[in-house]
PDB file of C-alpha atoms and ligand atoms in Angstrom:
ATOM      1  CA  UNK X   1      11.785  22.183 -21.077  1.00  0.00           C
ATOM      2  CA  UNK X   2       9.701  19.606 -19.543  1.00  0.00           C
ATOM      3  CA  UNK X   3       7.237  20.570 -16.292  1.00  0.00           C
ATOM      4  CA  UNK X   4       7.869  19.213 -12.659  1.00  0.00           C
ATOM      5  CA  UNK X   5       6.279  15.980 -12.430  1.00  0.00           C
ATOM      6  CA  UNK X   6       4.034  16.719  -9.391  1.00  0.00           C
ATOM      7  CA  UNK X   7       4.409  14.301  -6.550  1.00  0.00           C
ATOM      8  CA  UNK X   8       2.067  10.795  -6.459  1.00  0.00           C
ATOM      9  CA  UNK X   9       0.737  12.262  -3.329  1.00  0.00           C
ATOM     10  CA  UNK X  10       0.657  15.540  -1.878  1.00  0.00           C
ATOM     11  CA  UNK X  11      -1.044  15.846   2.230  1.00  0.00           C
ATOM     12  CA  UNK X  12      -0.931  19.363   3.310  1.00  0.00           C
ATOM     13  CA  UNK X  13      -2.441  19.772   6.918  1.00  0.00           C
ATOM     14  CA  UNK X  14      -4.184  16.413   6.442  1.00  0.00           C
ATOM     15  CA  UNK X  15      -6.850  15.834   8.970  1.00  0.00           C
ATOM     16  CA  UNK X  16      -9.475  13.143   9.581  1.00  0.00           C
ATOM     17  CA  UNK X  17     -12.277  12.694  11.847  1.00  0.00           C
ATOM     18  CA  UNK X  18     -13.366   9.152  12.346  1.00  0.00           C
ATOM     19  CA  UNK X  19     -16.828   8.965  14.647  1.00  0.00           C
ATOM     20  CA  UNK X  20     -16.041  12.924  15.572  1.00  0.00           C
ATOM     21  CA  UNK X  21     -12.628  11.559  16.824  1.00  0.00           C
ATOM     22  CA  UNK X  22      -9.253  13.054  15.080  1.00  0.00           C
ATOM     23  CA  UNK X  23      -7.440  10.272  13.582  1.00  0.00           C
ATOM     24  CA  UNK X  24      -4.823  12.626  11.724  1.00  0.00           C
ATOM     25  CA  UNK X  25      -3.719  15.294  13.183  1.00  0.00           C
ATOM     26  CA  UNK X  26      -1.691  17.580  10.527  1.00  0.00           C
ATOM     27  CA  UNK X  27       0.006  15.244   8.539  1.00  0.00           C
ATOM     28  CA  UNK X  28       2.259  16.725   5.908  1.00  0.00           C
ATOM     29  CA  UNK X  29       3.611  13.839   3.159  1.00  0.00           C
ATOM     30  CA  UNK X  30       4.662  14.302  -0.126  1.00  0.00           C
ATOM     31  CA  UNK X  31       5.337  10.807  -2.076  1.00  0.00           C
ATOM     32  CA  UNK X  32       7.487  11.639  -5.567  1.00  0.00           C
ATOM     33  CA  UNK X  33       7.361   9.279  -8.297  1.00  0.00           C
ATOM     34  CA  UNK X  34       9.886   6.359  -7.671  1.00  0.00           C
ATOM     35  CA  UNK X  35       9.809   6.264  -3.761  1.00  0.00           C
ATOM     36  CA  UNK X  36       9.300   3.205  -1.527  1.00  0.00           C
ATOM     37  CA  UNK X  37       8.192   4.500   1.587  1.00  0.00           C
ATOM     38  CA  UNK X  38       6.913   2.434   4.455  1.00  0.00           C
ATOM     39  CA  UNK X  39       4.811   3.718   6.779  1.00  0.00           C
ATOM     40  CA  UNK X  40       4.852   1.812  10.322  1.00  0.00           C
ATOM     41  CA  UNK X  41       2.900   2.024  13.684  1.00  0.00           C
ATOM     42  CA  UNK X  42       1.377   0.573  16.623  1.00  0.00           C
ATOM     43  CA  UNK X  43      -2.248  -0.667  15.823  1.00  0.00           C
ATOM     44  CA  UNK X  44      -4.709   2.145  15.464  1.00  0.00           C
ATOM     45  CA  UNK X  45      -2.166   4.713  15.445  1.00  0.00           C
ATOM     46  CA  UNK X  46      -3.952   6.168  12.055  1.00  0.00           C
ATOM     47  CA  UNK X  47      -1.569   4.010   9.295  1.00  0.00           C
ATOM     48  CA  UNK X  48      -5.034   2.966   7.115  1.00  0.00           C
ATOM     49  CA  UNK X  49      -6.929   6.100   7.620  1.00  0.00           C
ATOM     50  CA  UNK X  50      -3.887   8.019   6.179  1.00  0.00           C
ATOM     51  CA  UNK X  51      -3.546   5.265   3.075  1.00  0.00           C
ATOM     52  CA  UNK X  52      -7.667   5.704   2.450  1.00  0.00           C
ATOM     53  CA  UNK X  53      -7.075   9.740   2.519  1.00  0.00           C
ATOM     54  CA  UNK X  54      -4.182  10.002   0.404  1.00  0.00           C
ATOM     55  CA  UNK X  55      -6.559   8.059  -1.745  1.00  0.00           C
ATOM     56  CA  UNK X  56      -9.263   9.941  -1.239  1.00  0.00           C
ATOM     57  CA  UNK X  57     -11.783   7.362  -0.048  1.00  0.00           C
ATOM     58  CA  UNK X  58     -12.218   9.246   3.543  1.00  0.00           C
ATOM     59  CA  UNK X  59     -12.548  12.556   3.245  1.00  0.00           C
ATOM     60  CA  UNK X  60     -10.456  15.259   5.171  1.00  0.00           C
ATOM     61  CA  UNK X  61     -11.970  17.118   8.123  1.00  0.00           C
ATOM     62  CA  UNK X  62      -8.818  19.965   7.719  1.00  0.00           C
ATOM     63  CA  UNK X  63      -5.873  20.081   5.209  1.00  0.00           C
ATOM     64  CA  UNK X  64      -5.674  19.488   1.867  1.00  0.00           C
ATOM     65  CA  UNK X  65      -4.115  16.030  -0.587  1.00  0.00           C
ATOM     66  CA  UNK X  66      -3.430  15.704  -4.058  1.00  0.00           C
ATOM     67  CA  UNK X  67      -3.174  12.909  -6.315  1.00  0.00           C
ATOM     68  CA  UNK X  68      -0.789  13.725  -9.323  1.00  0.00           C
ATOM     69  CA  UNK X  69      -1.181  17.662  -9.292  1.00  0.00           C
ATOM     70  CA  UNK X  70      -5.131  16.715  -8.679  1.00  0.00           C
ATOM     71  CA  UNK X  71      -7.033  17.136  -5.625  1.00  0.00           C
ATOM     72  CA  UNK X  72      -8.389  13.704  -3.955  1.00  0.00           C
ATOM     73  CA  UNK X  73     -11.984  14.071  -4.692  1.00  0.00           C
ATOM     74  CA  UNK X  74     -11.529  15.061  -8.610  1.00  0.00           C
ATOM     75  CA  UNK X  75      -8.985  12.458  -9.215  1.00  0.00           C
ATOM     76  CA  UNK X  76     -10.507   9.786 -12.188  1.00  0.00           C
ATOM     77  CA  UNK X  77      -6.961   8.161 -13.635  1.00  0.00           C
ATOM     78  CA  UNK X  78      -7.649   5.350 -11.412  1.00  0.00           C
ATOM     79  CA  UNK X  79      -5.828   3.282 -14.003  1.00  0.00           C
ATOM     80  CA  UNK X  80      -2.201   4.741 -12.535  1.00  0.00           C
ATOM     81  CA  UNK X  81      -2.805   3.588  -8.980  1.00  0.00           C
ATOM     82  CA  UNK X  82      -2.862   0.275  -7.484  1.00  0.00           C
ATOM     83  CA  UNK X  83      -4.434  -0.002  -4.321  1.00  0.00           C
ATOM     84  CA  UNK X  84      -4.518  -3.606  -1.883  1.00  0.00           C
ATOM     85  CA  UNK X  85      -6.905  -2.426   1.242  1.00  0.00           C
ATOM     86  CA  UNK X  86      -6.233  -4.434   4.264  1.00  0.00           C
ATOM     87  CA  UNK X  87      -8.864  -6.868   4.576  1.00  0.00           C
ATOM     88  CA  UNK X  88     -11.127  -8.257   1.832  1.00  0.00           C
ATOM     89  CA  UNK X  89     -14.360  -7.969   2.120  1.00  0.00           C
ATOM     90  CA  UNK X  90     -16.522 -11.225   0.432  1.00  0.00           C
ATOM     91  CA  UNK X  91     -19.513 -10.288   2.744  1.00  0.00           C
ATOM     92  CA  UNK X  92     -22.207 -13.013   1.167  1.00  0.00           C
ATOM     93  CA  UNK X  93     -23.324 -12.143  -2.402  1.00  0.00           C
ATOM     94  CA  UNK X  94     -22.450 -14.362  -5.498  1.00  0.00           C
ATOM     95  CA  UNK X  95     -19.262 -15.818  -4.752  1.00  0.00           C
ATOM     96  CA  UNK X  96     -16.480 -14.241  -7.267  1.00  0.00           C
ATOM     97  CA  UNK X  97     -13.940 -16.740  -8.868  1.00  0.00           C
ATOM     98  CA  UNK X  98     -10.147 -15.801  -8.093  1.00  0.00           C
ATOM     99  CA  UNK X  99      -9.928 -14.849 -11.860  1.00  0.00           C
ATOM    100  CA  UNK X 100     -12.751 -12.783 -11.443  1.00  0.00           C
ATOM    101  CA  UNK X 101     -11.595 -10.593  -8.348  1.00  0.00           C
ATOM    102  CA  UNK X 102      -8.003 -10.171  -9.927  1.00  0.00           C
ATOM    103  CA  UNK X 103      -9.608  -9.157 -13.562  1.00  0.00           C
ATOM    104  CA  UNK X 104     -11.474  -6.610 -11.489  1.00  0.00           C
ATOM    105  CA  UNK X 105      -8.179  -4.946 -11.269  1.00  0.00           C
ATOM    106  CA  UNK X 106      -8.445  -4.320 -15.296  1.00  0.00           C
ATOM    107  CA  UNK X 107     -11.260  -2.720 -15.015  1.00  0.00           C
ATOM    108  CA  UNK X 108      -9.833   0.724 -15.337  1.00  0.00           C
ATOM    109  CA  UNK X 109      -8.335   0.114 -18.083  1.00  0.00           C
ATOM    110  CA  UNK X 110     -11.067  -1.647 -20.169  1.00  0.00           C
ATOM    111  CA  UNK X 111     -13.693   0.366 -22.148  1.00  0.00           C
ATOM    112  CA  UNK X 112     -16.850  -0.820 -21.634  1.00  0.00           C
ATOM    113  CA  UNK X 113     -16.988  -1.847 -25.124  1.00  0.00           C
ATOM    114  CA  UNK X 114     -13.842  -3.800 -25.371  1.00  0.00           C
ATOM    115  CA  UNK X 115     -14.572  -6.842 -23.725  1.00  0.00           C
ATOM    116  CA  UNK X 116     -11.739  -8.349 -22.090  1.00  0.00           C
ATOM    117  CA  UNK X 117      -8.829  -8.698 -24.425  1.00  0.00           C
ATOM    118  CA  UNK X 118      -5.848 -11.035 -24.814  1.00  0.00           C
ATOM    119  CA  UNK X 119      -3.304  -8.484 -22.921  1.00  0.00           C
ATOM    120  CA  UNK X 120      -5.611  -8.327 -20.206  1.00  0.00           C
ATOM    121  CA  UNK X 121      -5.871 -12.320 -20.157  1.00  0.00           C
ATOM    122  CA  UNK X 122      -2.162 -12.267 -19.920  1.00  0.00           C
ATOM    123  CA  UNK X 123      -1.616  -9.180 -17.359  1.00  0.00           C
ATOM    124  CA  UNK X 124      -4.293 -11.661 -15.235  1.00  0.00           C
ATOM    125  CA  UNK X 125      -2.195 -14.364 -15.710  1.00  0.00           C
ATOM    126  CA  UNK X 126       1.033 -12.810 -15.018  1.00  0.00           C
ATOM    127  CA  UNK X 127      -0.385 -11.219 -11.308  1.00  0.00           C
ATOM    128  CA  UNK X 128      -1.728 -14.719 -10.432  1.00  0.00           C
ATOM    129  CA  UNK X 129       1.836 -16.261 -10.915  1.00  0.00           C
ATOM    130  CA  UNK X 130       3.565 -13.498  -8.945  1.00  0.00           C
ATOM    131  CA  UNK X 131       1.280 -14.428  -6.247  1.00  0.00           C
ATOM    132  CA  UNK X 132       1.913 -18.085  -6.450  1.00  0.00           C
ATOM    133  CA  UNK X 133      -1.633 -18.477  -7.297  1.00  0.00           C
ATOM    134  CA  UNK X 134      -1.443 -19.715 -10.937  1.00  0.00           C
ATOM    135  CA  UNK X 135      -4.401 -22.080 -12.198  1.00  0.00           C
ATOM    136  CA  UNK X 136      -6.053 -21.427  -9.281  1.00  0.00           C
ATOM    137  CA  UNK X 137      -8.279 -18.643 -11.116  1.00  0.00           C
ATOM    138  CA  UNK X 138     -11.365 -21.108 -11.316  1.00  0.00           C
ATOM    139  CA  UNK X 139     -11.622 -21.773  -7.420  1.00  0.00           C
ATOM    140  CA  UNK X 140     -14.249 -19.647  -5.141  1.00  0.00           C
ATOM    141  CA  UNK X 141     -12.916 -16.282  -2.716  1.00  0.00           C
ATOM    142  CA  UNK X 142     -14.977 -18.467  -0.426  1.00  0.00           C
ATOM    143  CA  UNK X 143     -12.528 -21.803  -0.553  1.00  0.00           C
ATOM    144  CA  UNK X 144      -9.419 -19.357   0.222  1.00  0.00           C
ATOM    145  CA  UNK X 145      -7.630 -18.798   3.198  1.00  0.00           C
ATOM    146  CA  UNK X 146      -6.268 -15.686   4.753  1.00  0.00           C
ATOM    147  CA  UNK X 147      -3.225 -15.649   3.589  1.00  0.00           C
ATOM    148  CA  UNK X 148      -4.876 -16.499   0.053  1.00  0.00           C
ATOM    149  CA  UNK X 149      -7.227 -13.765  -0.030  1.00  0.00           C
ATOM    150  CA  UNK X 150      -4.576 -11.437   0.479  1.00  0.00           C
ATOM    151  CA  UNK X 151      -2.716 -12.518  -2.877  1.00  0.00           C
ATOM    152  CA  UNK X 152      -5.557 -12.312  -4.477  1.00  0.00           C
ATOM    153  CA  UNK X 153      -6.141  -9.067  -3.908  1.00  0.00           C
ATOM    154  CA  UNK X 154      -2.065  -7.903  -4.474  1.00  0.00           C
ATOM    155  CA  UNK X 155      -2.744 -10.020  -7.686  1.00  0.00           C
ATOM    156  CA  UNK X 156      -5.844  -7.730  -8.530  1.00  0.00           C
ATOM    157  CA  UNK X 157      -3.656  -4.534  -8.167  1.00  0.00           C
ATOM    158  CA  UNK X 158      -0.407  -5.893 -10.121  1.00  0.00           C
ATOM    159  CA  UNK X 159      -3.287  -6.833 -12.701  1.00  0.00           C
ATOM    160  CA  UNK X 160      -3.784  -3.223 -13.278  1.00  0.00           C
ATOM    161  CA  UNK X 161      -0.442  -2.492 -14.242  1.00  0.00           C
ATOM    162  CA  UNK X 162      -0.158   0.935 -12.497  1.00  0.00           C
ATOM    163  CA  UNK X 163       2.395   3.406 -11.765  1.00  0.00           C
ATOM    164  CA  UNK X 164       1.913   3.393  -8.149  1.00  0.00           C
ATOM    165  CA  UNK X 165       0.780   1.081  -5.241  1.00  0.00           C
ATOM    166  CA  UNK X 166      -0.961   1.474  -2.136  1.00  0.00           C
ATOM    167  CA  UNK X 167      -0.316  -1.872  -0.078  1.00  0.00           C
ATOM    168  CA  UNK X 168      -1.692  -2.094   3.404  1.00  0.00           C
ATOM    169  CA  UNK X 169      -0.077  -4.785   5.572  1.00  0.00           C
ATOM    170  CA  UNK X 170       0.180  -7.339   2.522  1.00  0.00           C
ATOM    171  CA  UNK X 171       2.217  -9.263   4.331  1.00  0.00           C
ATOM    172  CA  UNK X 172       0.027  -9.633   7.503  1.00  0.00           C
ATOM    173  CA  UNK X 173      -1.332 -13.608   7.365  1.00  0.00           C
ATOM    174  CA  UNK X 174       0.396 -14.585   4.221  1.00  0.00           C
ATOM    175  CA  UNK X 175       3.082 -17.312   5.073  1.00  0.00           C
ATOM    176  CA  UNK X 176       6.670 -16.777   4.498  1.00  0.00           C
ATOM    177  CA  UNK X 177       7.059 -18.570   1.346  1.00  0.00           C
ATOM    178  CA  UNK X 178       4.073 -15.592  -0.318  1.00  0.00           C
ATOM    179  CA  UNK X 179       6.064 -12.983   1.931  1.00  0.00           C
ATOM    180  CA  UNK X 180       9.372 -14.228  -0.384  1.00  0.00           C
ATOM    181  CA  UNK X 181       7.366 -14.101  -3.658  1.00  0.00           C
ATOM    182  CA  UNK X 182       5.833 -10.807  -2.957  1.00  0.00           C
ATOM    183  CA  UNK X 183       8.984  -9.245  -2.161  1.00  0.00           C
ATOM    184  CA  UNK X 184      10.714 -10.497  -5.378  1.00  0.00           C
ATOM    185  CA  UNK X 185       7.299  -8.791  -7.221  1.00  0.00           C
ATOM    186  CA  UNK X 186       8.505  -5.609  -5.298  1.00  0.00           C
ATOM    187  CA  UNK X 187      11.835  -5.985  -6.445  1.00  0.00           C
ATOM    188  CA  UNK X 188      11.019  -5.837  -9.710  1.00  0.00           C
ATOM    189  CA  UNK X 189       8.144  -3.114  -9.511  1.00  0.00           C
ATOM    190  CA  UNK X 190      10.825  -1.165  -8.068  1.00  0.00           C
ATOM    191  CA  UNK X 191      12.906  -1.848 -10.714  1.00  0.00           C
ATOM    192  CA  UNK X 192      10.562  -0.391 -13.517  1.00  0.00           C
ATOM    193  CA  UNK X 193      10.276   2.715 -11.364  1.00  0.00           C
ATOM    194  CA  UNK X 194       6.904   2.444 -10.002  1.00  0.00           C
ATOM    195  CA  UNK X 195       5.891   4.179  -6.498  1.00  0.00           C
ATOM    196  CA  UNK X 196       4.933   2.118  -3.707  1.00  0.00           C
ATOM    197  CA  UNK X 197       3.506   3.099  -0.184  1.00  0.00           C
ATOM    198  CA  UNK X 198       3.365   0.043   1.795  1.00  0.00           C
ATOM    199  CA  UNK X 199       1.459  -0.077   5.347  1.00  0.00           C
ATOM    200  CA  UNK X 200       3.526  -2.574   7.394  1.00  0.00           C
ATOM    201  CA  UNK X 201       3.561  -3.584  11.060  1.00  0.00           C
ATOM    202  CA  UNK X 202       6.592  -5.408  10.134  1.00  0.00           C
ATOM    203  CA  UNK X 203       8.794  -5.208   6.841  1.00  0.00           C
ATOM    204  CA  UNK X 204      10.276  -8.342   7.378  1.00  0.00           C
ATOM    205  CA  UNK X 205      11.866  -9.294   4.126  1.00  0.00           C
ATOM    206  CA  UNK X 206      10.577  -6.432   2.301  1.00  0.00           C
ATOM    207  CA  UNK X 207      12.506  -4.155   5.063  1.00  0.00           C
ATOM    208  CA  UNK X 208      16.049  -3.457   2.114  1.00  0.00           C
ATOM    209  CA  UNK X 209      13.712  -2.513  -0.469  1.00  0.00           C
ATOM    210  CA  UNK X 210      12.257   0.458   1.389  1.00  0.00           C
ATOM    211  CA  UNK X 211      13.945   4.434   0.400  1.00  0.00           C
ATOM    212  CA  UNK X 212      11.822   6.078   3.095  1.00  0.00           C
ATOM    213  CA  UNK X 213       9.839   5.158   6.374  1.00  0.00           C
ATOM    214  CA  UNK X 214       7.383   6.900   8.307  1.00  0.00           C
ATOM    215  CA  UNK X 215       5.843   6.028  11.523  1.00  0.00           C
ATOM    216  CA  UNK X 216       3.029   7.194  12.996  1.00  0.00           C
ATOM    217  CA  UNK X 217       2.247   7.819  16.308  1.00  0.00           C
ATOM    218  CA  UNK X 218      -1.778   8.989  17.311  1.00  0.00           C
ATOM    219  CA  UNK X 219      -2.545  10.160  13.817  1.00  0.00           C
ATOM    220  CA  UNK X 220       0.883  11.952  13.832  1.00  0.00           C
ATOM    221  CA  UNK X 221       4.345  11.925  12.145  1.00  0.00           C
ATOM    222  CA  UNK X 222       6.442  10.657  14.667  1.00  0.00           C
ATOM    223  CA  UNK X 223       9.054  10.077  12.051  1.00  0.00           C
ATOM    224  CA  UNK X 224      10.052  10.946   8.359  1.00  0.00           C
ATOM    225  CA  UNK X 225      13.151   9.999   7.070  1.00  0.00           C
ATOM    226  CA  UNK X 226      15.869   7.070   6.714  1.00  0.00           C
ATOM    227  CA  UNK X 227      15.023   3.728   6.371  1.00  0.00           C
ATOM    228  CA  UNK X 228      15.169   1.357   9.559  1.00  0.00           C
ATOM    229  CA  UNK X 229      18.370  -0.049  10.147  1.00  0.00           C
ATOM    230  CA  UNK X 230      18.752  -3.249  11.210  1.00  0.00           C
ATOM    231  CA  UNK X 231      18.683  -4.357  14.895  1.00  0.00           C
ATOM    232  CA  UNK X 232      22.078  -3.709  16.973  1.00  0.00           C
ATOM    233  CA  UNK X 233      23.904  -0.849  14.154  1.00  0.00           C
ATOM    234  CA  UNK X 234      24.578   1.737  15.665  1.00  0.00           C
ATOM    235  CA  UNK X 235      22.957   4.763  15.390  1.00  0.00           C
ATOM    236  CA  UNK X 236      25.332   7.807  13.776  1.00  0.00           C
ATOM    237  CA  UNK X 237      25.409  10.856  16.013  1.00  0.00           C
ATOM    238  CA  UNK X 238      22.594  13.491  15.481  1.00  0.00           C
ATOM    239  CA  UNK X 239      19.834  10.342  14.213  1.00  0.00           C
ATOM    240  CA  UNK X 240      16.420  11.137  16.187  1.00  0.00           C
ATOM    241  CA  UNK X 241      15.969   8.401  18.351  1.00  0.00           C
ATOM    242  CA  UNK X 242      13.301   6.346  16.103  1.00  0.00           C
ATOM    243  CA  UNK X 243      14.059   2.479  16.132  1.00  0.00           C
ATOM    244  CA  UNK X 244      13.545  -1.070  16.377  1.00  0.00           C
ATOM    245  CA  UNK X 245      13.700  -2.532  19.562  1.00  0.00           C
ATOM    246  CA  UNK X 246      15.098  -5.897  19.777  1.00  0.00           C
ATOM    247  CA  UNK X 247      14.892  -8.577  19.937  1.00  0.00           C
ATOM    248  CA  UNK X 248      12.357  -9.760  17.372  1.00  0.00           C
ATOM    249  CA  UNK X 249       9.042 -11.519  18.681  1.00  0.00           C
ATOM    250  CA  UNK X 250       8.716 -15.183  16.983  1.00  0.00           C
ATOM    251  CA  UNK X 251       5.999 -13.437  14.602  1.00  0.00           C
ATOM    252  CA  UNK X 252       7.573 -10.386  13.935  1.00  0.00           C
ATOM    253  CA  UNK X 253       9.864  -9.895  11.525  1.00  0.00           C
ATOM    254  CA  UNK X 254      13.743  -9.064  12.716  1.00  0.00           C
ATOM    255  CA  UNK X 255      12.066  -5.485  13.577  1.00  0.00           C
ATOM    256  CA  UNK X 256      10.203  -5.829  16.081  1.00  0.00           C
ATOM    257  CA  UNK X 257       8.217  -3.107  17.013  1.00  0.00           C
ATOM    258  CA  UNK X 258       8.590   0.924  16.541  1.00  0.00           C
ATOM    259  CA  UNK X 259       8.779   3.402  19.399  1.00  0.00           C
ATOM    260  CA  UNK X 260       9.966   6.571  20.133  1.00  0.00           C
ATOM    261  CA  UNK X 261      12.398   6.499  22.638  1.00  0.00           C
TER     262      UNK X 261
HETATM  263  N1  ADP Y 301     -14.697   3.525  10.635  1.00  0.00           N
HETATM  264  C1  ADP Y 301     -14.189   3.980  11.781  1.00  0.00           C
HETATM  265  N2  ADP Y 301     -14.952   4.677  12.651  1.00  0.00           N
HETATM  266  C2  ADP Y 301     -14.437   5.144  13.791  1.00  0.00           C
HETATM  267  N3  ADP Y 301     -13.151   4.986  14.169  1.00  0.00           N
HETATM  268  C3  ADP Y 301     -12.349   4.313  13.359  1.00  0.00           C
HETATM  269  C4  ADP Y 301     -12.809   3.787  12.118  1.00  0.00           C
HETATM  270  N4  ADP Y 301     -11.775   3.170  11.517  1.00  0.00           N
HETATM  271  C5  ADP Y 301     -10.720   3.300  12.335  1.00  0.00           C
HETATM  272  N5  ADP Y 301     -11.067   3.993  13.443  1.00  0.00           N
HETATM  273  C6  ADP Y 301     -10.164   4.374  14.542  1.00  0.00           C
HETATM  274  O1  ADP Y 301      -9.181   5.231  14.024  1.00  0.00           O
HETATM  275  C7  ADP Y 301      -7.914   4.933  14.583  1.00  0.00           C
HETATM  276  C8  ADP Y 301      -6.920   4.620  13.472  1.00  0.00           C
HETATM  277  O2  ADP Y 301      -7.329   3.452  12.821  1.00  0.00           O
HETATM  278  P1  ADP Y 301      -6.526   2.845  11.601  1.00  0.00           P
HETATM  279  O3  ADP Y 301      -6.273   3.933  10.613  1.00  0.00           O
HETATM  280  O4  ADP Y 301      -7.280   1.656  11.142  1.00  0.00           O
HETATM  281  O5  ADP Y 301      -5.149   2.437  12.298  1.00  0.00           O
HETATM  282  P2  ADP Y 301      -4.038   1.405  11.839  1.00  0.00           P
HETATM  283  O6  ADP Y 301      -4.251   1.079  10.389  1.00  0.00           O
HETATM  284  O7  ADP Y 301      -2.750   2.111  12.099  1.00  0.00           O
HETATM  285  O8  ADP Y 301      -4.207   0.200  12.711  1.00  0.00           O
HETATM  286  C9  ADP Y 301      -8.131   3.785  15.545  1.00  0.00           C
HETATM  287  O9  ADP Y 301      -8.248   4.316  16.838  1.00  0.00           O
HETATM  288  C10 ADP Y 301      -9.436   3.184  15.103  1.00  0.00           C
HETATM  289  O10 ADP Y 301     -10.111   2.626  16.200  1.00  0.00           O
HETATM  290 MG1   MG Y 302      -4.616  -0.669   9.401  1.00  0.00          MG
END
């Protein structure tokens, strides 16, 4: 008999205080291995704060979260999860090569006596493709646009290899023809079973990959369940009332925006 698997991540009561203000109120989430969930919401409504507990970079004011059976704060097999915050952030210092930045997402699995090695040359190379960005390792973070840093850093988590992913708003400022690519590298994540939690404002083309969405609303579940369906199906009797409203904004995607109606 094998054991359970425990879930990627486990919230329980999850909590946060930002500034003395709650900024999750109670959120219960339990990501298995294999899921593609989406979680969606206004601006501010909490959708980073909950990515950054889960991972255990803020810590919880109330509740509890668990990282593969472990709690947050004990958690070391960095190496299993990918994470892509939602800004990068240069801030001055020496300025890091592309190449650099997206070996950085080795680093977990290097010892820091094995310099890096020929797989990790080509797991480098392979993330800088998928992002459209390869032999451009030897230009500056600081000659890279918006939409560029933001492949750079999906290319530094798909460098690690990991199990799961943590991608919030990948999408936002990369053009369409980066959205495209980075949905085909979802595709095929997906296919080799990996988990992936991806913050979104929009899905866009990403939206038929996703198994699960949640949206929050004020640090809250609003909803947990089905994927979105697309703009004008009808909803089946009994659905609760969470969905796109149409039509979509130029620079949306064919979402629009969530609400509870
Ligand atoms: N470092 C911080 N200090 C205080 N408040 C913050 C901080 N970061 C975010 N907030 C507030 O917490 C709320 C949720 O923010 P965030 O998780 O970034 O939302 P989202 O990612 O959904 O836009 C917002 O009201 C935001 O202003
Ligand atoms: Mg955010």
């Amino acid at each position: 008999m094998t054991p359970r698997k425990p879930p990627v991540f486990a919230m329980t009561g999850g909590e946060a205080r930002l500034d003395g203000r709650l900024v999750l109120r109670g959120v219960d989430l339990r990501v298995p291995a294999g899921e593609v969930l989406a979680v969606l919401g206004a601006n501010g409504s909490g959708k980073s704060t909950l990515v950054r507990a889960l991972l255990g970079l803020i810590p919880l004011s109330g509740g509890r979260t668990e990282i593969y059976g472990v709690p947050a704060a004990r958690f070391r097999d960095w190496r299993r999860i990918g994470y892509v915050p939602q800004r990068l952030t240069v801030g001055g210092g020496v300025p890091a090569t592309v190449r650099e930045i997206v070996s950085s997402g080795r680093v977990a699995r290097q010892s820091r006596l094995r310099p890096a090695s020929r797989a990790d040359r080509a797991a480098v190379d392979r993330a800088l493709a998928a992002v459209g960005l390869a032999g451009h390792g030897h230009h500056s973070a600081h000659q890279l646009s918006g939409g560029e840093h933001q492949r750079v850093l999906i290319a530094r988590a798909l460098a690690g290899e990991p199990d799961a992913f943590v991608m919030d708003e990948p999408t936002s400022g990369v053009d369409a023809a980066s959205q495209a690519a980075l949905a085909g590298t979802l595709r095929a994540l997906i296919g080799q079973g990996r988990t992936v939690v991806l913050v979104a404002h929009e899905l866009g083309t990403l939206e038929p990959l996703i198994t699960r969405c949640i949206v929050l609303d004020d640090g809250r579940v609003a909803h947990d369940g089905a994927p979105p369906k697309p703009v004008g199906e009808h909803a089946l009797p009994g659905h609760d009332h969470v969905h796109p409203h149409g039509p979509a904004v130029p620079d949306g995607g064919p979402l629009g925006t969530w609400d509870r109606t």
